[in-house]
Amino acid sequence: MSAQRQIEPSAYYVVDLERPDDFDLWRERARALVQCGIAPDRIAWVEPGGSGDLFAGQGRSLPVPEDDTRPVRANRRFVQLAKNAALHSDPQRFALLYRLLWRLQSNPRIMEDKTDDDVRRVEELDKNVRRDSHKMHAFVRFREIEDADGEMHYVAWFEPDHHIVRANAGFFMRRFANIRWSILTPRGTLHWDGETMREGPPAQRSDAPQGDPVEDLWRSYYASIFNPARLKVGSMLSEMPKKYWKNMPEAALIPELIAGAQSREARMVEAGTLEFEDRPETLDAIDKAIHACRKCPIGSLDNRAVMGEGPHDASQGFSGLMIVGEQPGDQEDEAGRPFVGPAGQLLDRHLERAGIDRASVYVTNTVKHFKYVQRGKRRLHQSPTAKEIDTCRWWIESERAIVQPKLILAMGASAARGILGKTVSISKARGEPIALDEGSELWITAHPSYLLRLDGEAAEKQARLFDADLAAVRERLAELAS
Ligand code: URA
């Protein structure tokens, strides 16, 4: 801010952001300012309540670019990092993002320069914000209260370090879709009534209820998921800073659980029931975890977990598309790779026809193990139940959090449920994007196995519809990329 203070008010532009997490408005204004050639040191970015508030409403009116001005360049890596960095509490974040965007215009490869101070700082902000979100997912604890109408309502108190509350609303909506809950924080509040999400003003600790019977529920839940095999006391304390302990009923259990950890671990290894309670932070960690997963009966059949595969980063040629199927089939189970059998081969042909390079796509399944019934030597595919899909959603959500696809194509009803957490009709949902949180969107189409089961006119019709869906996805990806 000091650089801006030294110039005359008439020489700088003040951009008033409406909210401290307003990435979209920042992006819109930043594009126009870059197009008009306004250098970073002539702009003050002002967020409500921020230290630059004294600039609010001052400065020159913002310039508008000519219609034929060259579009602004911003590569995927920059946009990915910028979306998170914009949620950081650092008051300089919007200025930093603008400076990087400005520099990207003359140096499109700047994001690859790991020694550049601006690039390093934006990476650090992104990391801090992801960590804060991870903590919110892990440490929010609801207390049960009865409201004026005698209905149960679950209320949690959480203190985030950054402006992450709105960005994480979708996570809690999906996880606790069927109960009424509120999350109160000093940075704003979220209220879910089972159908709609409302946002409210910041709250105070005293607005949230203190201990009540639901704590017993959390205590026994935590004790049951506590994984002694993963116990590292030092890292546990750094992962779960004391700041959060007062909100966490299970914290009182920790000494006892540590004491019993070794014998429980031995029993779990024996019983083959190792559990994973933290969201994995890498694809490798998910791969390892799904092999040990026995949260539903499918994992106990004679099969192996099949992990998603493909690029997930621009430097690996990732197009931003994640394709999700139902579950591995017989051949996928044998090969340990998704979509290599007949359905996969049909998918490959249609992708090629649509001009989508499979090598640029992250391909995965909503259920990680092959569900079948044995008939003689043959293993016949069985559809997973809604409960099994919902149990397995933990893994696809973990993959999504790491891969961060711009666009997800869910093939078939199981895949759609795996992403949305509810059942939708393919014929009604196909062809139109469904906005997901974190700025990505979902497209739904039929499963290629369905096409394989048809013949004659019905097969031709469905193949045409499938091609049309893939073509729409390809077009939309190109739009999103530009
Ligand atoms: N069907 C799927 O849904 N996934 C695969 O990997 C193979 C067949």
Short mmCIF file of C-alpha atoms and ligand atoms in Angstrom, two decimals:
data_model
loop_
_atom_site.label_atom_id
_atom_site.label_comp_id
_atom_site.label_asym_id
_atom_site.label_seq_id
_atom_site.Cartn_x
_atom_site.Cartn_y
_atom_site.Cartn_z
CA MET A 1 0.00 0.00 0.00
CA SER A 2 2.87 2.42 0.73
CA ALA A 3 3.81 2.66 -2.97
CA GLN A 4 0.25 3.69 -3.75
CA ARG A 5 0.22 6.30 -1.02
CA GLN A 6 3.07 8.18 -2.66
CA ILE A 7 1.18 8.91 -5.86
CA GLU A 8 -1.49 11.50 -6.36
CA PRO A 9 -5.09 10.25 -5.92
CA SER A 10 -5.81 11.27 -9.52
CA ALA A 11 -3.05 8.95 -10.78
CA TYR A 12 -4.18 5.71 -9.22
CA TYR A 13 -7.15 3.48 -9.64
CA VAL A 14 -9.01 2.09 -6.65
CA VAL A 15 -10.75 -1.23 -7.10
CA ASP A 16 -13.35 -1.83 -4.41
CA LEU A 17 -13.96 -5.53 -3.91
CA GLU A 18 -17.28 -6.42 -2.41
CA ARG A 19 -16.07 -9.35 -0.32
CA PRO A 20 -12.68 -10.43 0.98
CA ASP A 21 -12.93 -13.68 -1.04
CA ASP A 22 -14.16 -12.05 -4.24
CA PHE A 23 -11.99 -13.81 -6.79
CA ASP A 24 -14.52 -13.38 -9.61
CA LEU A 25 -14.73 -9.62 -9.24
CA TRP A 26 -10.96 -9.38 -8.90
CA ARG A 27 -10.61 -11.40 -12.11
CA GLU A 28 -13.08 -9.24 -14.03
CA ARG A 29 -11.44 -5.99 -12.92
CA ALA A 30 -7.91 -7.34 -13.35
CA ARG A 31 -8.60 -8.41 -16.95
CA ALA A 32 -9.94 -4.98 -17.88
CA LEU A 33 -7.04 -3.17 -16.17
CA VAL A 34 -4.42 -5.34 -17.88
CA GLN A 35 -6.13 -4.76 -21.22
CA CYS A 36 -6.00 -1.01 -20.60
CA GLY A 37 -2.28 -1.22 -19.78
CA ILE A 38 -2.58 -0.04 -16.15
CA ALA A 39 0.63 -0.96 -14.33
CA PRO A 40 0.39 -2.72 -10.94
CA ASP A 41 1.77 0.20 -8.93
CA ARG A 42 -1.11 2.42 -10.07
CA ILE A 43 -3.82 0.25 -8.54
CA ALA A 44 -5.07 -0.03 -4.97
CA TRP A 45 -7.10 -3.18 -4.30
CA VAL A 46 -9.49 -2.51 -1.45
CA GLU A 47 -11.37 -5.21 0.42
CA PRO A 48 -14.14 -4.42 2.88
CA GLY A 49 -12.78 -3.93 6.37
CA GLY A 50 -9.19 -4.20 5.07
CA SER A 51 -6.35 -1.80 5.86
CA GLY A 52 -6.84 -0.09 2.47
CA ASP A 53 -10.38 0.93 3.38
CA LEU A 54 -9.33 4.57 3.57
CA PHE A 55 -8.89 4.45 -0.22
CA ALA A 56 -12.41 3.10 -0.77
CA GLY A 57 -14.43 5.04 -3.29
CA GLN A 58 -11.45 7.23 -4.22
CA GLY A 59 -9.17 7.36 -7.24
CA ARG A 60 -10.06 7.61 -10.90
CA SER A 61 -12.97 5.78 -12.42
CA LEU A 62 -11.91 2.47 -13.85
CA PRO A 63 -11.02 2.38 -17.55
CA VAL A 64 -12.93 0.19 -19.98
CA PRO A 65 -10.97 -1.70 -22.66
CA GLU A 66 -11.84 -1.33 -26.36
CA ASP A 67 -13.81 -4.26 -27.80
CA ASP A 68 -10.93 -5.38 -29.99
CA THR A 69 -8.26 -5.30 -27.24
CA ARG A 70 -6.10 -8.42 -27.08
CA PRO A 71 -7.45 -10.96 -24.58
CA VAL A 72 -5.55 -11.41 -21.35
CA ARG A 73 -3.31 -14.46 -21.02
CA ALA A 74 -3.53 -16.52 -17.87
CA ASN A 75 -2.49 -20.13 -17.81
CA ARG A 76 -4.24 -22.85 -15.84
CA ARG A 77 -1.56 -23.06 -13.18
CA PHE A 78 -1.92 -19.35 -12.45
CA VAL A 79 -5.73 -19.52 -12.28
CA GLN A 80 -5.63 -22.57 -10.01
CA LEU A 81 -3.26 -20.92 -7.55
CA ALA A 82 -4.94 -17.52 -7.79
CA LYS A 83 -8.37 -18.90 -6.85
CA ASN A 84 -6.99 -20.18 -3.56
CA ALA A 85 -4.56 -17.34 -2.95
CA ALA A 86 -7.45 -14.87 -3.23
CA LEU A 87 -8.91 -16.46 -0.08
CA HIS A 88 -5.77 -15.78 1.98
CA SER A 89 -5.87 -13.19 4.73
CA ASP A 90 -2.73 -11.44 3.44
CA PRO A 91 -3.90 -7.86 2.59
CA GLN A 92 -1.43 -7.76 -0.32
CA ARG A 93 -2.82 -10.84 -2.06
CA PHE A 94 -4.88 -9.08 -4.75
CA ALA A 95 -1.98 -6.75 -5.60
CA LEU A 96 0.33 -9.79 -5.81
CA LEU A 97 -2.08 -11.60 -8.12
CA TYR A 98 -2.40 -8.57 -10.37
CA ARG A 99 1.38 -8.14 -10.54
CA LEU A 100 1.74 -11.77 -11.58
CA LEU A 101 -1.04 -11.51 -14.13
CA TRP A 102 0.61 -8.37 -15.50
CA ARG A 103 3.97 -10.12 -15.76
CA LEU A 104 2.38 -13.20 -17.38
CA GLN A 105 1.49 -11.07 -20.41
CA SER A 106 5.14 -10.62 -21.36
CA ASN A 107 6.45 -13.83 -19.80
CA PRO A 108 3.88 -16.62 -20.29
CA ARG A 109 6.21 -19.19 -18.66
CA ILE A 110 6.72 -17.29 -15.47
CA MET A 111 4.71 -19.79 -13.39
CA GLU A 112 7.38 -22.39 -14.12
CA ASP A 113 10.08 -20.24 -12.51
CA LYS A 114 10.32 -21.71 -9.02
CA THR A 115 12.84 -19.04 -7.97
CA ASP A 116 10.59 -16.07 -8.77
CA ASP A 117 9.52 -14.30 -5.57
CA ASP A 118 5.96 -13.64 -6.76
CA VAL A 119 5.49 -17.23 -7.93
CA ARG A 120 6.85 -18.55 -4.64
CA ARG A 121 4.61 -16.28 -2.63
CA VAL A 122 1.45 -17.22 -4.53
CA GLU A 123 2.33 -20.89 -4.09
CA GLU A 124 2.74 -20.30 -0.38
CA LEU A 125 -0.62 -18.55 -0.11
CA ASP A 126 -2.27 -21.40 -2.01
CA LYS A 127 -0.70 -23.93 0.34
CA ASN A 128 -1.80 -22.03 3.47
CA VAL A 129 -5.37 -21.81 2.19
CA ARG A 130 -5.53 -25.50 1.26
CA ARG A 131 -4.23 -26.38 4.69
CA ASP A 132 -6.80 -24.16 6.38
CA SER A 133 -9.61 -25.81 4.35
CA HIS A 134 -8.25 -29.22 5.27
CA LYS A 135 -8.42 -28.24 8.93
CA MET A 136 -11.96 -26.98 8.54
CA HIS A 137 -13.00 -30.31 6.97
CA ALA A 138 -11.32 -32.23 9.74
CA PHE A 139 -12.06 -30.15 12.83
CA VAL A 140 -15.60 -28.77 12.53
CA ARG A 141 -17.66 -30.33 15.33
CA PHE A 142 -21.41 -29.91 15.57
CA ARG A 143 -23.38 -29.50 18.78
CA GLU A 144 -27.03 -30.49 18.75
CA ILE A 145 -29.64 -27.91 19.74
CA GLU A 146 -33.41 -27.87 19.59
CA ASP A 147 -34.81 -24.82 17.82
CA ALA A 148 -38.02 -22.92 18.65
CA ASP A 149 -40.12 -25.40 16.57
CA GLY A 150 -38.69 -28.35 18.45
CA GLU A 151 -36.55 -29.40 15.46
CA MET A 152 -32.97 -30.56 15.85
CA HIS A 153 -30.28 -28.28 14.52
CA TYR A 154 -26.53 -28.89 14.56
CA VAL A 155 -24.30 -25.91 15.22
CA ALA A 156 -20.52 -25.75 14.99
CA TRP A 157 -17.96 -23.09 15.83
CA PHE A 158 -14.76 -22.84 13.80
CA GLU A 159 -11.95 -20.26 13.57
CA PRO A 160 -10.38 -20.26 10.12
CA ASP A 161 -7.16 -18.36 9.47
CA HIS A 162 -8.27 -17.32 5.97
CA HIS A 163 -11.42 -16.40 4.04
CA ILE A 164 -12.33 -20.00 3.31
CA VAL A 165 -15.83 -20.29 4.70
CA ARG A 166 -17.88 -19.71 1.54
CA ALA A 167 -15.50 -21.78 -0.59
CA ASN A 168 -16.04 -24.79 1.67
CA ALA A 169 -19.83 -24.60 1.89
CA GLY A 170 -20.22 -27.28 -0.80
CA PHE A 171 -18.10 -29.76 1.12
CA PHE A 172 -20.34 -29.57 4.20
CA MET A 173 -23.51 -29.51 2.11
CA ARG A 174 -22.53 -32.80 0.52
CA ARG A 175 -21.23 -34.37 3.70
CA PHE A 176 -24.22 -33.39 5.86
CA ALA A 177 -26.90 -33.14 3.18
CA ASN A 178 -29.77 -34.42 5.28
CA ILE A 179 -29.45 -32.52 8.52
CA ARG A 180 -30.00 -28.88 9.40
CA TRP A 181 -26.75 -27.27 10.40
CA SER A 182 -24.99 -23.96 10.90
CA ILE A 183 -21.27 -23.28 10.91
CA LEU A 184 -20.41 -20.11 12.81
CA THR A 185 -17.08 -18.40 12.31
CA PRO A 186 -15.62 -14.95 12.94
CA ARG A 187 -15.38 -14.57 9.13
CA GLY A 188 -19.02 -15.32 8.32
CA THR A 189 -21.61 -18.03 8.86
CA LEU A 190 -23.23 -20.78 6.82
CA HIS A 191 -26.74 -22.14 7.39
CA TRP A 192 -28.07 -25.24 5.64
CA ASP A 193 -31.70 -26.32 6.04
CA GLY A 194 -31.49 -29.49 3.94
CA GLU A 195 -32.37 -27.59 0.74
CA THR A 196 -30.84 -24.16 0.62
CA MET A 197 -27.67 -22.57 1.84
CA ARG A 198 -27.80 -19.16 3.48
CA GLU A 199 -24.87 -17.01 4.43
CA GLY A 200 -24.84 -14.77 7.46
CA PRO A 201 -22.59 -12.22 9.15
CA PRO A 202 -19.57 -13.10 11.31
CA ALA A 203 -20.34 -14.71 14.64
CA GLN A 204 -18.67 -14.89 18.04
CA ARG A 205 -17.65 -17.91 20.04
CA SER A 206 -20.43 -17.17 22.54
CA ASP A 207 -23.08 -17.47 19.75
CA ALA A 208 -22.34 -21.19 19.47
CA PRO A 209 -23.66 -23.75 21.93
CA GLN A 210 -21.17 -25.45 24.22
CA GLY A 211 -21.04 -29.14 25.11
CA ASP A 212 -24.13 -31.33 24.74
CA PRO A 213 -25.03 -34.98 24.09
CA VAL A 214 -23.81 -35.00 20.50
CA GLU A 215 -20.30 -34.83 21.94
CA ASP A 216 -20.74 -38.38 23.15
CA LEU A 217 -21.58 -39.33 19.62
CA TRP A 218 -18.43 -37.67 18.31
CA ARG A 219 -16.39 -39.22 21.05
CA SER A 220 -17.48 -42.72 20.23
CA TYR A 221 -17.22 -42.00 16.49
CA TYR A 222 -13.69 -40.69 16.89
CA ALA A 223 -12.66 -43.57 19.11
CA SER A 224 -13.96 -45.96 16.47
CA ILE A 225 -12.16 -44.28 13.56
CA PHE A 226 -8.97 -43.44 15.45
CA ASN A 227 -6.27 -45.27 13.59
CA PRO A 228 -3.51 -46.44 15.88
CA ALA A 229 -1.48 -47.64 12.90
CA ARG A 230 -1.04 -44.05 11.80
CA LEU A 231 -0.31 -42.59 15.17
CA LYS A 232 2.64 -40.22 15.26
CA VAL A 233 2.30 -38.08 18.31
CA GLY A 234 4.56 -35.23 17.08
CA SER A 235 2.84 -34.84 13.74
CA MET A 236 -0.56 -35.25 15.34
CA LEU A 237 0.11 -32.24 17.55
CA SER A 238 1.27 -30.16 14.59
CA GLU A 239 -1.69 -31.24 12.46
CA MET A 240 -4.19 -30.62 15.20
CA PRO A 241 -3.01 -27.38 16.83
CA LYS A 242 -4.22 -26.77 20.36
CA LYS A 243 -6.33 -23.85 19.04
CA TYR A 244 -8.84 -26.42 17.74
CA TRP A 245 -8.83 -28.68 20.77
CA LYS A 246 -11.34 -26.71 22.78
CA ASN A 247 -13.97 -27.36 20.09
CA MET A 248 -13.17 -31.03 19.82
CA PRO A 249 -14.75 -33.35 22.33
CA GLU A 250 -12.55 -36.20 21.20
CA ALA A 251 -9.39 -34.32 22.21
CA ALA A 252 -10.05 -35.48 25.78
CA LEU A 253 -9.75 -39.06 24.55
CA ILE A 254 -6.36 -38.69 22.97
CA PRO A 255 -4.14 -39.66 25.93
CA GLU A 256 -6.23 -42.79 26.49
CA LEU A 257 -6.19 -43.68 22.80
CA ILE A 258 -2.45 -43.21 22.54
CA ALA A 259 -2.01 -45.53 25.48
CA GLY A 260 -4.10 -48.24 23.83
CA ALA A 261 -2.78 -47.64 20.32
CA GLN A 262 -0.21 -50.38 20.05
CA SER A 263 -2.45 -53.21 21.06
CA ARG A 264 -5.30 -51.92 18.87
CA GLU A 265 -2.98 -51.66 15.89
CA ALA A 266 -1.92 -55.25 16.34
CA ARG A 267 -5.57 -56.34 16.49
CA MET A 268 -6.46 -54.31 13.40
CA VAL A 269 -3.62 -55.75 11.37
CA GLU A 270 -4.74 -59.20 12.39
CA ALA A 271 -8.34 -58.48 11.49
CA GLY A 272 -7.40 -56.67 8.25
CA THR A 273 -9.44 -53.63 9.20
CA LEU A 274 -6.96 -50.79 9.02
CA GLU A 275 -8.92 -47.56 8.62
CA PHE A 276 -8.07 -44.12 7.26
CA GLU A 277 -9.59 -41.11 8.90
CA ASP A 278 -7.70 -38.17 7.31
CA ARG A 279 -8.30 -37.07 3.77
CA PRO A 280 -5.22 -38.15 1.80
CA GLU A 281 -3.26 -35.32 0.26
CA THR A 282 -1.71 -37.13 -2.71
CA LEU A 283 -2.96 -39.57 -5.33
CA ASP A 284 -0.40 -42.10 -4.14
CA ALA A 285 -1.83 -41.89 -0.64
CA ILE A 286 -5.33 -42.52 -2.02
CA ASP A 287 -4.03 -45.45 -4.03
CA LYS A 288 -2.53 -47.02 -0.91
CA ALA A 289 -5.61 -46.26 1.18
CA ILE A 290 -8.16 -47.76 -1.21
CA HIS A 291 -6.26 -51.03 -1.19
CA ALA A 292 -6.81 -51.26 2.55
CA CYS A 293 -10.40 -49.98 2.42
CA ARG A 294 -13.02 -52.38 3.79
CA LYS A 295 -15.68 -49.79 4.52
CA CYS A 296 -18.20 -51.66 2.41
CA PRO A 297 -18.53 -55.35 1.57
CA ILE A 298 -17.23 -54.96 -2.00
CA GLY A 299 -13.70 -54.45 -0.69
CA SER A 300 -13.80 -57.87 0.93
CA LEU A 301 -14.46 -59.78 -2.31
CA ASP A 302 -11.57 -61.38 -4.14
CA ASN A 303 -10.62 -58.28 -6.11
CA ARG A 304 -8.19 -55.41 -6.01
CA ALA A 305 -8.74 -51.66 -5.75
CA VAL A 306 -8.35 -49.81 -9.04
CA MET A 307 -7.06 -46.26 -8.79
CA GLY A 308 -7.82 -43.49 -11.29
CA GLU A 309 -5.11 -42.70 -13.82
CA GLY A 310 -4.01 -39.90 -16.09
CA PRO A 311 -2.44 -36.48 -15.86
CA HIS A 312 -3.60 -34.00 -13.25
CA ASP A 313 -1.36 -31.05 -13.83
CA ALA A 314 -0.88 -28.75 -16.84
CA SER A 315 2.80 -29.72 -17.02
CA GLN A 316 1.66 -33.33 -17.63
CA GLY A 317 -0.70 -32.23 -20.41
CA PHE A 318 -3.86 -32.33 -18.29
CA SER A 319 -6.82 -30.88 -20.18
CA GLY A 320 -8.86 -30.25 -17.02
CA LEU A 321 -11.25 -33.11 -17.78
CA MET A 322 -11.95 -35.90 -15.30
CA ILE A 323 -14.04 -38.82 -16.58
CA VAL A 324 -15.78 -40.91 -13.95
CA GLY A 325 -17.22 -44.39 -14.48
CA GLU A 326 -19.06 -46.72 -12.14
CA GLN A 327 -16.58 -49.33 -10.93
CA PRO A 328 -13.79 -51.45 -12.42
CA GLY A 329 -14.97 -54.46 -14.39
CA ASP A 330 -13.42 -57.91 -14.63
CA GLN A 331 -10.60 -56.83 -16.95
CA GLU A 332 -9.89 -53.63 -15.04
CA ASP A 333 -9.62 -55.69 -11.87
CA GLU A 334 -7.12 -57.99 -13.58
CA ALA A 335 -5.09 -55.13 -15.03
CA GLY A 336 -5.39 -52.79 -12.03
CA ARG A 337 -6.29 -49.93 -14.41
CA PRO A 338 -9.62 -48.22 -15.18
CA PHE A 339 -11.44 -48.58 -18.49
CA VAL A 340 -9.21 -51.07 -20.28
CA GLY A 341 -11.92 -53.69 -21.03
CA PRO A 342 -14.73 -53.57 -23.63
CA ALA A 343 -16.40 -50.47 -22.16
CA GLY A 344 -13.03 -48.72 -22.05
CA GLN A 345 -12.29 -49.60 -25.64
CA LEU A 346 -15.66 -48.26 -26.75
CA LEU A 347 -15.05 -45.12 -24.73
CA ASP A 348 -11.66 -44.67 -26.43
CA ARG A 349 -13.28 -44.86 -29.88
CA HIS A 350 -15.89 -42.25 -29.00
CA LEU A 351 -13.31 -39.98 -27.37
CA GLU A 352 -11.19 -40.13 -30.49
CA ARG A 353 -14.20 -39.33 -32.66
CA ALA A 354 -14.97 -36.32 -30.45
CA GLY A 355 -11.37 -35.09 -30.67
CA ILE A 356 -10.63 -35.68 -26.97
CA ASP A 357 -7.22 -37.15 -26.31
CA ARG A 358 -7.55 -39.77 -23.56
CA ALA A 359 -3.93 -39.09 -22.61
CA SER A 360 -5.01 -35.60 -21.52
CA VAL A 361 -7.84 -36.90 -19.31
CA TYR A 362 -7.87 -38.15 -15.73
CA VAL A 363 -10.00 -41.32 -15.81
CA THR A 364 -11.41 -42.89 -12.67
CA ASN A 365 -14.36 -44.69 -11.10
CA THR A 366 -16.77 -43.76 -8.37
CA VAL A 367 -16.50 -47.19 -6.70
CA LYS A 368 -12.97 -48.48 -6.40
CA HIS A 369 -13.48 -52.25 -6.28
CA PHE A 370 -15.14 -54.67 -8.73
CA LYS A 371 -18.48 -55.96 -7.41
CA TYR A 372 -19.49 -59.30 -8.88
CA VAL A 373 -21.17 -62.63 -8.31
CA GLN A 374 -19.29 -65.78 -9.16
CA ARG A 375 -20.99 -68.03 -11.78
CA GLY A 376 -18.74 -71.00 -12.39
CA LYS A 377 -15.49 -69.53 -13.64
CA ARG A 378 -17.08 -66.22 -14.56
CA ARG A 379 -17.40 -63.15 -12.38
CA LEU A 380 -20.60 -61.33 -13.32
CA HIS A 381 -20.79 -57.58 -12.79
CA GLN A 382 -23.21 -56.34 -10.15
CA SER A 383 -24.20 -52.72 -9.72
CA PRO A 384 -23.17 -51.10 -6.47
CA THR A 385 -25.97 -50.07 -4.11
CA ALA A 386 -26.57 -46.39 -3.31
CA LYS A 387 -25.08 -47.04 0.14
CA GLU A 388 -21.93 -48.54 -1.34
CA ILE A 389 -21.55 -45.60 -3.72
CA ASP A 390 -22.04 -43.14 -0.88
CA THR A 391 -19.46 -44.92 1.25
CA CYS A 392 -16.95 -44.81 -1.61
CA ARG A 393 -17.57 -41.08 -2.27
CA TRP A 394 -14.85 -40.31 0.23
CA TRP A 395 -12.26 -41.50 -2.32
CA ILE A 396 -13.62 -39.78 -5.42
CA GLU A 397 -13.94 -36.56 -3.41
CA SER A 398 -10.34 -36.95 -2.32
CA GLU A 399 -9.26 -37.45 -5.94
CA ARG A 400 -11.25 -34.39 -7.00
CA ALA A 401 -9.62 -32.27 -4.32
CA ILE A 402 -6.19 -33.15 -5.69
CA VAL A 403 -6.85 -33.30 -9.43
CA GLN A 404 -9.08 -30.19 -9.39
CA PRO A 405 -10.73 -30.85 -12.74
CA LYS A 406 -12.43 -27.97 -14.50
CA LEU A 407 -14.97 -30.33 -15.89
CA ILE A 408 -16.15 -33.74 -14.73
CA LEU A 409 -17.93 -36.10 -17.08
CA ALA A 410 -19.89 -38.67 -15.07
CA MET A 411 -20.90 -41.69 -17.14
CA GLY A 412 -23.97 -43.42 -15.84
CA ALA A 413 -26.18 -43.05 -12.78
CA SER A 414 -23.67 -44.49 -10.28
CA ALA A 415 -20.98 -42.05 -11.38
CA ALA A 416 -23.43 -39.14 -11.19
CA ARG A 417 -24.44 -40.17 -7.68
CA GLY A 418 -20.79 -40.50 -6.71
CA ILE A 419 -20.26 -36.84 -7.58
CA LEU A 420 -23.60 -35.33 -6.57
CA GLY A 421 -24.51 -37.53 -3.61
CA LYS A 422 -28.00 -38.04 -4.99
CA THR A 423 -29.63 -39.98 -7.79
CA VAL A 424 -30.41 -38.19 -11.05
CA SER A 425 -32.00 -39.36 -14.27
CA ILE A 426 -29.44 -39.53 -17.07
CA SER A 427 -31.94 -38.62 -19.78
CA LYS A 428 -32.97 -35.49 -17.87
CA ALA A 429 -29.53 -34.42 -16.69
CA ARG A 430 -27.45 -35.00 -19.85
CA GLY A 431 -26.39 -32.18 -22.13
CA GLU A 432 -26.41 -29.37 -19.54
CA PRO A 433 -23.63 -28.54 -17.11
CA ILE A 434 -24.28 -28.66 -13.38
CA ALA A 435 -22.19 -26.15 -11.41
CA LEU A 436 -20.16 -27.74 -8.63
CA ASP A 437 -18.36 -25.95 -5.87
CA GLU A 438 -14.77 -24.83 -6.39
CA GLY A 439 -15.69 -23.52 -9.82
CA SER A 440 -15.83 -26.86 -11.62
CA GLU A 441 -18.80 -28.24 -13.50
CA LEU A 442 -20.36 -31.63 -13.97
CA TRP A 443 -21.65 -33.09 -17.23
CA ILE A 444 -23.60 -36.29 -17.20
CA THR A 445 -23.92 -38.89 -19.92
CA ALA A 446 -24.71 -42.57 -20.37
CA HIS A 447 -22.23 -45.29 -19.45
CA PRO A 448 -20.50 -46.97 -22.42
CA SER A 449 -21.47 -50.40 -20.99
CA TYR A 450 -25.08 -49.39 -21.59
CA LEU A 451 -24.25 -48.72 -25.24
CA LEU A 452 -22.61 -52.15 -25.45
CA ARG A 453 -25.80 -53.84 -24.32
CA LEU A 454 -27.93 -52.32 -27.08
CA ASP A 455 -28.20 -53.20 -30.73
CA GLY A 456 -29.96 -52.02 -33.89
CA GLU A 457 -31.56 -48.60 -33.95
CA ALA A 458 -31.44 -48.15 -30.20
CA ALA A 459 -27.67 -48.67 -30.25
CA GLU A 460 -27.26 -46.15 -33.06
CA LYS A 461 -29.41 -43.59 -31.32
CA GLN A 462 -27.53 -43.91 -28.04
CA ALA A 463 -24.18 -43.75 -29.81
CA ARG A 464 -25.26 -40.48 -31.44
CA LEU A 465 -26.35 -39.04 -28.09
CA PHE A 466 -23.07 -40.13 -26.51
CA ASP A 467 -21.10 -38.48 -29.33
CA ALA A 468 -23.12 -35.31 -28.93
CA ASP A 469 -22.40 -35.22 -25.18
CA LEU A 470 -18.68 -35.72 -25.77
CA ALA A 471 -18.64 -33.01 -28.45
CA ALA A 472 -20.35 -30.60 -26.05
CA VAL A 473 -17.78 -31.45 -23.37
CA ARG A 474 -14.92 -30.85 -25.79
CA GLU A 475 -16.34 -27.47 -26.78
CA ARG A 476 -16.92 -26.44 -23.20
CA LEU A 477 -13.38 -27.46 -22.24
CA ALA A 478 -12.01 -25.29 -25.03
CA GLU A 479 -14.17 -22.41 -23.79
CA LEU A 480 -12.98 -22.86 -20.22
CA ALA A 481 -9.37 -23.04 -21.36
CA SER A 482 -9.66 -19.72 -23.14
N1 URA B 1 -16.86 -49.70 -16.31
C1 URA B 1 -16.56 -48.70 -15.47
O1 URA B 1 -17.44 -47.98 -15.00
N2 URA B 1 -15.30 -48.49 -15.14
C2 URA B 1 -14.30 -49.19 -15.63
O2 URA B 1 -13.17 -48.93 -15.28
C3 URA B 1 -14.63 -50.23 -16.54
C4 URA B 1 -15.93 -50.48 -16.85
#
